[in-house]
Amino acid sequence: MSIITASSPVRRWGHLWPLALFMLLAAAGLYALWFYWPQILLSSAVWQRSINQELSGLLRQVADNPARAGLSLLSFSFVYGVLHALGPGHGKIVISTWLATHPSKIKSSLGLTFAASLLQGLVAIALVVVVLGVLALPSRQLHLSSFWLEKGSYLLVGFLGLLLSWRALRRLQVQLRRKPKFTSFTPHHVHDANCGCGHQHVPDEKQLTAGSDWRARLMIVLSMGMRPCSGAIMVLLFSKVIGVFSWGVLSALAMAAGTSITISGLALLVHSFRALAVRLSGNRAPVLWRQVGWSTLALAGGIALVVAALIMWLSAQPMARGIRPF
């Protein structure tokens, strides 16, 4: 009696419903973000102004009494980083797209988010030190330098999208290439209870993280961290003016720590949803169909990054007086 059964194409497509649901939810989220974007920007600008005023007041208190107000400044800066990262931004787009379309371990995913958040804080500190301290340029040059770093980060997002799209296209080309027709079946060996056939039945870690090389990861970290946080720039600038720059540096690092918490939470959420989609799909759908489905999703993610980079590049404006929604 034959134990090999062939499922119909309609049934095979039905096995891919978790992937279809994942893509549908992602599209719905993008549409909601597009629809409410003007309202989000307006509310964020008002919130950002109030937060900046509160940070300025805490810095003045630190200048008068560091021992008493220092802890309050650092705590507020940490909370600011957590809340600031909740708003829409290109860093969250990058990390979400990468984790949703590429297999990755939780440890490496969290490493990317922590490295990018730390780099964002260090870039802000280095920018203020170089522009205001070393070169002794006016604050206007500081804002312009931050603006061009922001534009550079958008370029990296576009390059990353092109890289991911190219890799996805190459995988699709291999997966969809015509296979040789099956003509006969001849057993080459027999498996027993202890399989020693020399075949690899489960992919190893290197195969699981295929495509996650250091180039792509470096571009992810740089594209997320190259753009300095507007709140950190404001705190560093004001702290230098009133003579408490060391506290400004600590405040910027506290913001970076808060940002890393939120971005890491988002990374865990996306990672969990992807793992759930893979588990629900299981082995019910043919291997080739699953591979083509995920490669297609990776291609869509790469294209989305290119489009997002183009939109952000064209809409980027120099920040004025340290005020910027995100």
Coordinates of C-alpha atoms in Angstrom, one line a residue:
M1 CA 0.0 0.0 0.0
S2 CA 1.4 3.4 -0.9
I3 CA 2.0 5.8 1.9
I4 CA 2.6 8.8 -0.4
T5 CA -0.3 11.1 -0.8
A6 CA -0.5 14.2 -3.0
S7 CA -2.5 17.2 -1.7
S8 CA -4.4 19.4 -4.2
P9 CA -3.0 22.9 -5.0
V10 CA -6.0 24.5 -3.3
R11 CA -5.3 22.5 -0.1
R12 CA -1.6 23.5 -0.3
W13 CA -2.5 27.2 -0.5
G14 CA -4.8 26.7 2.5
H15 CA -1.8 25.5 4.6
L16 CA -0.2 28.9 4.1
W17 CA -2.9 30.8 5.9
P18 CA -0.7 31.9 8.8
L19 CA 1.7 33.7 6.3
A20 CA -1.3 35.3 4.6
L21 CA -2.7 36.4 8.0
F22 CA 0.7 37.8 8.9
M23 CA 0.9 39.9 5.7
L24 CA -2.8 41.0 6.1
L25 CA -2.2 42.3 9.6
A26 CA 1.0 44.1 8.5
A27 CA -0.9 45.8 5.6
A28 CA -3.7 46.8 8.0
G29 CA -1.1 48.3 10.4
L30 CA 0.6 50.3 7.6
Y31 CA -2.8 51.6 6.4
A32 CA -3.8 52.7 10.0
L33 CA -0.4 54.4 10.4
W34 CA -0.9 56.2 7.1
F35 CA -4.4 57.3 7.9
Y36 CA -3.6 58.7 11.4
W37 CA -0.1 60.0 10.6
P38 CA -1.1 63.8 10.6
Q39 CA -2.8 63.5 13.9
I40 CA 0.2 61.5 15.3
L41 CA 2.6 64.2 14.1
L42 CA 0.6 67.0 15.7
S43 CA 0.2 65.3 19.0
S44 CA 3.8 64.2 19.1
A45 CA 5.1 67.8 18.4
V46 CA 3.0 69.1 21.3
W47 CA 4.2 66.3 23.6
Q48 CA 7.8 66.8 22.5
R49 CA 7.7 70.5 23.4
S50 CA 6.4 69.8 26.9
I51 CA 9.0 67.2 27.5
N52 CA 11.8 69.4 26.3
Q53 CA 10.7 72.1 28.7
E54 CA 10.7 69.7 31.6
L55 CA 14.2 68.5 30.7
S56 CA 15.4 72.1 30.6
G57 CA 13.9 72.7 34.0
L58 CA 15.6 69.6 35.4
L59 CA 19.0 70.6 34.0
R60 CA 18.7 74.0 35.7
Q61 CA 18.0 72.2 38.9
V62 CA 21.0 70.1 38.4
A63 CA 23.1 73.2 37.8
D64 CA 22.0 74.5 41.2
N65 CA 22.0 71.3 43.2
P66 CA 23.5 68.2 41.4
A67 CA 23.2 65.8 44.3
R68 CA 19.5 66.4 44.7
A69 CA 18.3 66.8 41.1
G70 CA 20.7 64.4 39.3
L71 CA 18.8 61.2 39.9
S72 CA 15.5 62.9 38.9
L73 CA 17.2 64.0 35.6
L74 CA 18.5 60.5 34.8
S75 CA 15.2 58.8 35.7
F76 CA 13.2 61.3 33.6
S77 CA 15.6 60.8 30.7
F78 CA 15.3 57.1 30.9
V79 CA 11.5 57.3 30.8
Y80 CA 11.7 59.8 28.0
G81 CA 13.8 57.3 26.0
V82 CA 11.2 54.6 26.6
L83 CA 8.3 56.8 25.5
H84 CA 10.1 58.5 22.7
A85 CA 10.8 55.2 21.1
L86 CA 7.1 54.3 21.0
G87 CA 6.5 56.8 18.2
P88 CA 7.0 55.9 14.6
G89 CA 10.5 56.0 13.3
H90 CA 12.7 54.5 10.7
G91 CA 14.6 52.4 13.2
K92 CA 11.5 50.5 14.1
I93 CA 10.7 50.0 10.5
V94 CA 14.2 48.5 9.8
I95 CA 14.3 46.1 12.8
S96 CA 10.7 45.0 12.3
T97 CA 11.2 44.3 8.6
W98 CA 14.4 42.4 9.2
L99 CA 13.0 40.2 11.9
A100 CA 9.7 39.6 10.2
T101 CA 11.3 38.4 7.0
H102 CA 14.6 36.7 8.1
P103 CA 15.1 33.9 10.6
S104 CA 17.1 35.1 13.6
K105 CA 17.8 34.0 17.1
I106 CA 16.5 36.2 20.0
K107 CA 20.0 36.8 21.4
S108 CA 21.3 38.2 18.1
S109 CA 18.1 40.3 17.6
L110 CA 18.4 41.9 21.0
G111 CA 22.1 42.5 20.3
L112 CA 21.1 44.6 17.2
T113 CA 18.7 46.7 19.1
F114 CA 21.1 47.4 22.0
A115 CA 23.9 48.2 19.7
A116 CA 21.8 50.6 17.6
S117 CA 20.4 52.4 20.6
L118 CA 23.9 52.8 22.1
L119 CA 25.2 54.1 18.8
Q120 CA 22.4 56.6 18.6
G121 CA 23.4 58.1 22.0
L122 CA 27.1 58.1 21.2
V123 CA 26.6 59.8 17.9
A124 CA 24.7 62.6 19.6
I125 CA 27.4 63.0 22.2
A126 CA 30.2 62.9 19.6
L127 CA 28.4 65.4 17.3
V128 CA 28.1 68.0 20.1
V129 CA 31.6 67.5 21.3
V130 CA 33.1 67.9 17.8
V131 CA 30.9 70.7 16.5
L132 CA 30.6 72.8 19.6
G133 CA 33.8 71.8 21.5
V134 CA 36.5 71.0 19.0
L135 CA 35.4 73.1 16.0
A136 CA 33.6 75.8 18.1
L137 CA 30.9 76.2 15.5
P138 CA 27.5 77.8 16.2
S139 CA 24.5 75.7 17.3
R140 CA 23.0 76.1 13.8
Q141 CA 25.8 74.0 12.4
L142 CA 25.0 71.4 15.0
H143 CA 21.5 71.1 13.7
L144 CA 22.6 71.0 10.1
S145 CA 25.2 68.3 10.9
S146 CA 22.4 66.3 12.7
F147 CA 20.2 66.8 9.6
W148 CA 22.8 65.3 7.2
L149 CA 23.5 62.4 9.5
E150 CA 19.8 61.7 9.4
K151 CA 19.8 61.8 5.6
G152 CA 22.8 59.5 5.6
S153 CA 20.8 57.0 7.8
Y154 CA 18.0 57.1 5.3
L155 CA 20.5 56.3 2.5
L156 CA 21.6 53.2 4.5
V157 CA 18.0 52.1 4.9
G158 CA 17.6 52.3 1.1
F159 CA 20.8 50.3 0.5
L160 CA 19.7 47.7 3.1
G161 CA 16.4 47.4 1.3
L162 CA 18.1 46.9 -2.1
L163 CA 20.4 44.3 -0.5
L164 CA 17.5 42.3 1.0
S165 CA 15.5 42.6 -2.3
W166 CA 18.5 41.3 -4.3
R167 CA 19.0 38.3 -2.0
A168 CA 15.3 37.5 -2.0
L169 CA 15.2 37.6 -5.8
R170 CA 18.2 35.3 -6.0
R171 CA 16.6 32.8 -3.7
L172 CA 13.3 33.0 -5.6
Q173 CA 15.2 32.4 -8.9
V174 CA 16.8 29.2 -7.4
Q175 CA 13.5 28.0 -5.8
L176 CA 11.4 28.5 -8.9
R177 CA 13.9 27.1 -11.4
R178 CA 12.4 24.1 -13.3
K179 CA 13.2 20.9 -11.5
P180 CA 14.1 17.6 -13.4
K181 CA 11.1 15.4 -14.0
F182 CA 10.8 12.3 -11.8
T183 CA 11.0 9.2 -14.0
S184 CA 11.8 6.3 -11.7
F185 CA 12.4 5.4 -8.1
T186 CA 15.4 3.3 -7.0
P187 CA 16.3 3.0 -3.3
H188 CA 19.9 3.8 -2.7
H189 CA 20.1 2.8 1.0
V190 CA 17.9 1.7 3.9
H191 CA 17.4 3.6 7.1
D192 CA 17.1 1.8 10.4
A193 CA 16.2 3.0 13.9
N194 CA 19.6 4.7 14.3
C195 CA 19.9 6.7 11.1
G196 CA 23.5 6.8 9.9
C197 CA 22.7 7.8 6.3
G198 CA 24.9 10.9 6.4
H199 CA 22.0 13.1 5.4
Q200 CA 21.1 16.3 7.3
H201 CA 17.5 16.1 8.3
V202 CA 17.4 19.3 10.3
P203 CA 19.1 22.6 9.3
D204 CA 21.9 23.8 11.5
E205 CA 22.3 27.2 13.0
K206 CA 24.3 28.6 10.1
Q207 CA 21.6 27.5 7.6
L208 CA 18.9 28.9 9.9
T209 CA 20.5 32.3 9.9
A210 CA 21.5 32.2 6.2
G211 CA 21.7 35.8 4.9
S212 CA 22.2 37.3 8.3
D213 CA 25.8 38.1 7.7
W214 CA 27.8 40.9 9.2
R215 CA 27.2 43.3 6.3
A216 CA 23.5 43.3 6.7
R217 CA 23.7 43.5 10.4
L218 CA 26.2 46.4 10.2
M219 CA 23.9 48.2 7.9
I220 CA 21.0 47.7 10.3
V221 CA 22.9 49.1 13.3
L222 CA 24.3 52.0 11.3
S223 CA 21.0 52.9 9.7
M224 CA 19.2 52.8 13.1
G225 CA 22.0 54.5 15.1
M226 CA 23.5 57.1 12.8
R227 CA 20.6 59.5 13.2
P228 CA 21.1 61.2 16.6
C229 CA 18.1 61.6 18.9
S230 CA 16.6 65.1 18.9
G231 CA 16.0 65.0 22.6
A232 CA 19.6 64.0 23.3
I233 CA 20.9 66.8 21.1
M234 CA 18.7 69.3 22.9
V235 CA 19.8 68.1 26.4
L236 CA 23.5 68.1 25.4
L237 CA 23.3 71.6 23.8
F238 CA 21.5 73.1 26.8
S239 CA 23.7 71.4 29.4
K240 CA 26.8 72.7 27.6
V241 CA 25.4 76.2 27.7
I242 CA 24.7 76.2 31.5
G243 CA 27.9 74.4 32.3
V244 CA 26.7 70.8 33.3
F245 CA 27.8 69.0 30.1
S246 CA 28.7 65.8 32.0
W247 CA 25.2 65.5 33.3
G248 CA 24.0 66.1 29.7
V249 CA 26.1 63.1 28.6
L250 CA 24.7 60.9 31.3
S251 CA 21.2 62.0 30.4
A252 CA 21.8 61.2 26.7
L253 CA 23.0 57.7 27.7
A254 CA 20.0 57.2 29.9
M255 CA 17.8 58.1 26.9
A256 CA 19.6 55.5 24.8
A257 CA 19.0 52.9 27.5
G258 CA 15.3 53.7 27.6
T259 CA 15.1 53.6 23.8
S260 CA 16.8 50.1 23.8
I261 CA 14.1 48.8 26.1
T262 CA 11.3 49.8 23.8
I263 CA 13.0 48.7 20.6
S264 CA 14.0 45.3 22.2
G265 CA 10.3 44.8 23.3
L266 CA 9.3 45.4 19.7
A267 CA 11.9 43.0 18.4
L268 CA 10.7 40.3 20.8
L269 CA 7.1 40.9 19.7
V270 CA 7.9 40.6 16.0
H271 CA 10.2 37.6 16.6
S272 CA 7.4 35.9 18.5
F273 CA 4.8 36.5 15.8
R274 CA 7.1 35.2 13.1
A275 CA 7.8 32.1 15.2
L276 CA 4.1 31.6 15.7
A277 CA 3.5 31.9 11.9
V278 CA 6.2 29.3 11.2
R279 CA 4.8 26.9 13.9
L280 CA 1.3 27.2 12.6
S281 CA 2.4 26.5 9.1
G282 CA 4.3 23.4 10.4
N283 CA 5.0 20.7 7.9
R284 CA 1.6 20.7 6.3
A285 CA 2.6 22.9 3.4
P286 CA 5.2 21.6 0.9
V287 CA 8.7 22.8 1.6
L288 CA 9.1 24.6 -1.7
W289 CA 5.9 26.5 -1.1
R290 CA 7.0 27.6 2.3
Q291 CA 10.4 28.7 1.0
V292 CA 8.8 30.7 -1.8
G293 CA 6.3 32.3 0.6
W294 CA 9.0 33.5 3.0
S295 CA 11.3 34.6 0.1
T296 CA 8.4 36.6 -1.4
L297 CA 7.8 38.2 2.0
A298 CA 11.5 39.1 2.2
L299 CA 11.3 40.7 -1.2
A300 CA 8.3 42.7 -0.1
G301 CA 10.1 43.8 3.0
G302 CA 13.1 44.9 1.0
I303 CA 10.9 46.9 -1.4
A304 CA 9.1 48.5 1.6
L305 CA 12.5 49.6 3.0
V306 CA 13.4 51.2 -0.3
V307 CA 10.1 53.0 -0.5
A308 CA 10.3 54.2 3.1
A309 CA 13.9 55.4 2.6
L310 CA 12.8 57.4 -0.4
I311 CA 9.8 59.0 1.4
M312 CA 11.9 59.9 4.5
W313 CA 14.7 61.3 2.3
L314 CA 12.4 63.6 0.4
S315 CA 10.4 64.7 3.5
A316 CA 13.4 65.2 5.9
Q317 CA 13.7 68.8 7.2
P318 CA 16.4 70.3 9.4
M319 CA 15.2 70.4 13.0
A320 CA 14.6 73.9 14.5
R321 CA 15.6 74.6 18.1
G322 CA 15.9 70.9 18.9
I323 CA 12.2 70.3 18.3
R324 CA 11.3 67.3 16.3
P325 CA 8.5 64.8 16.8
F326 CA 10.6 61.6 16.5

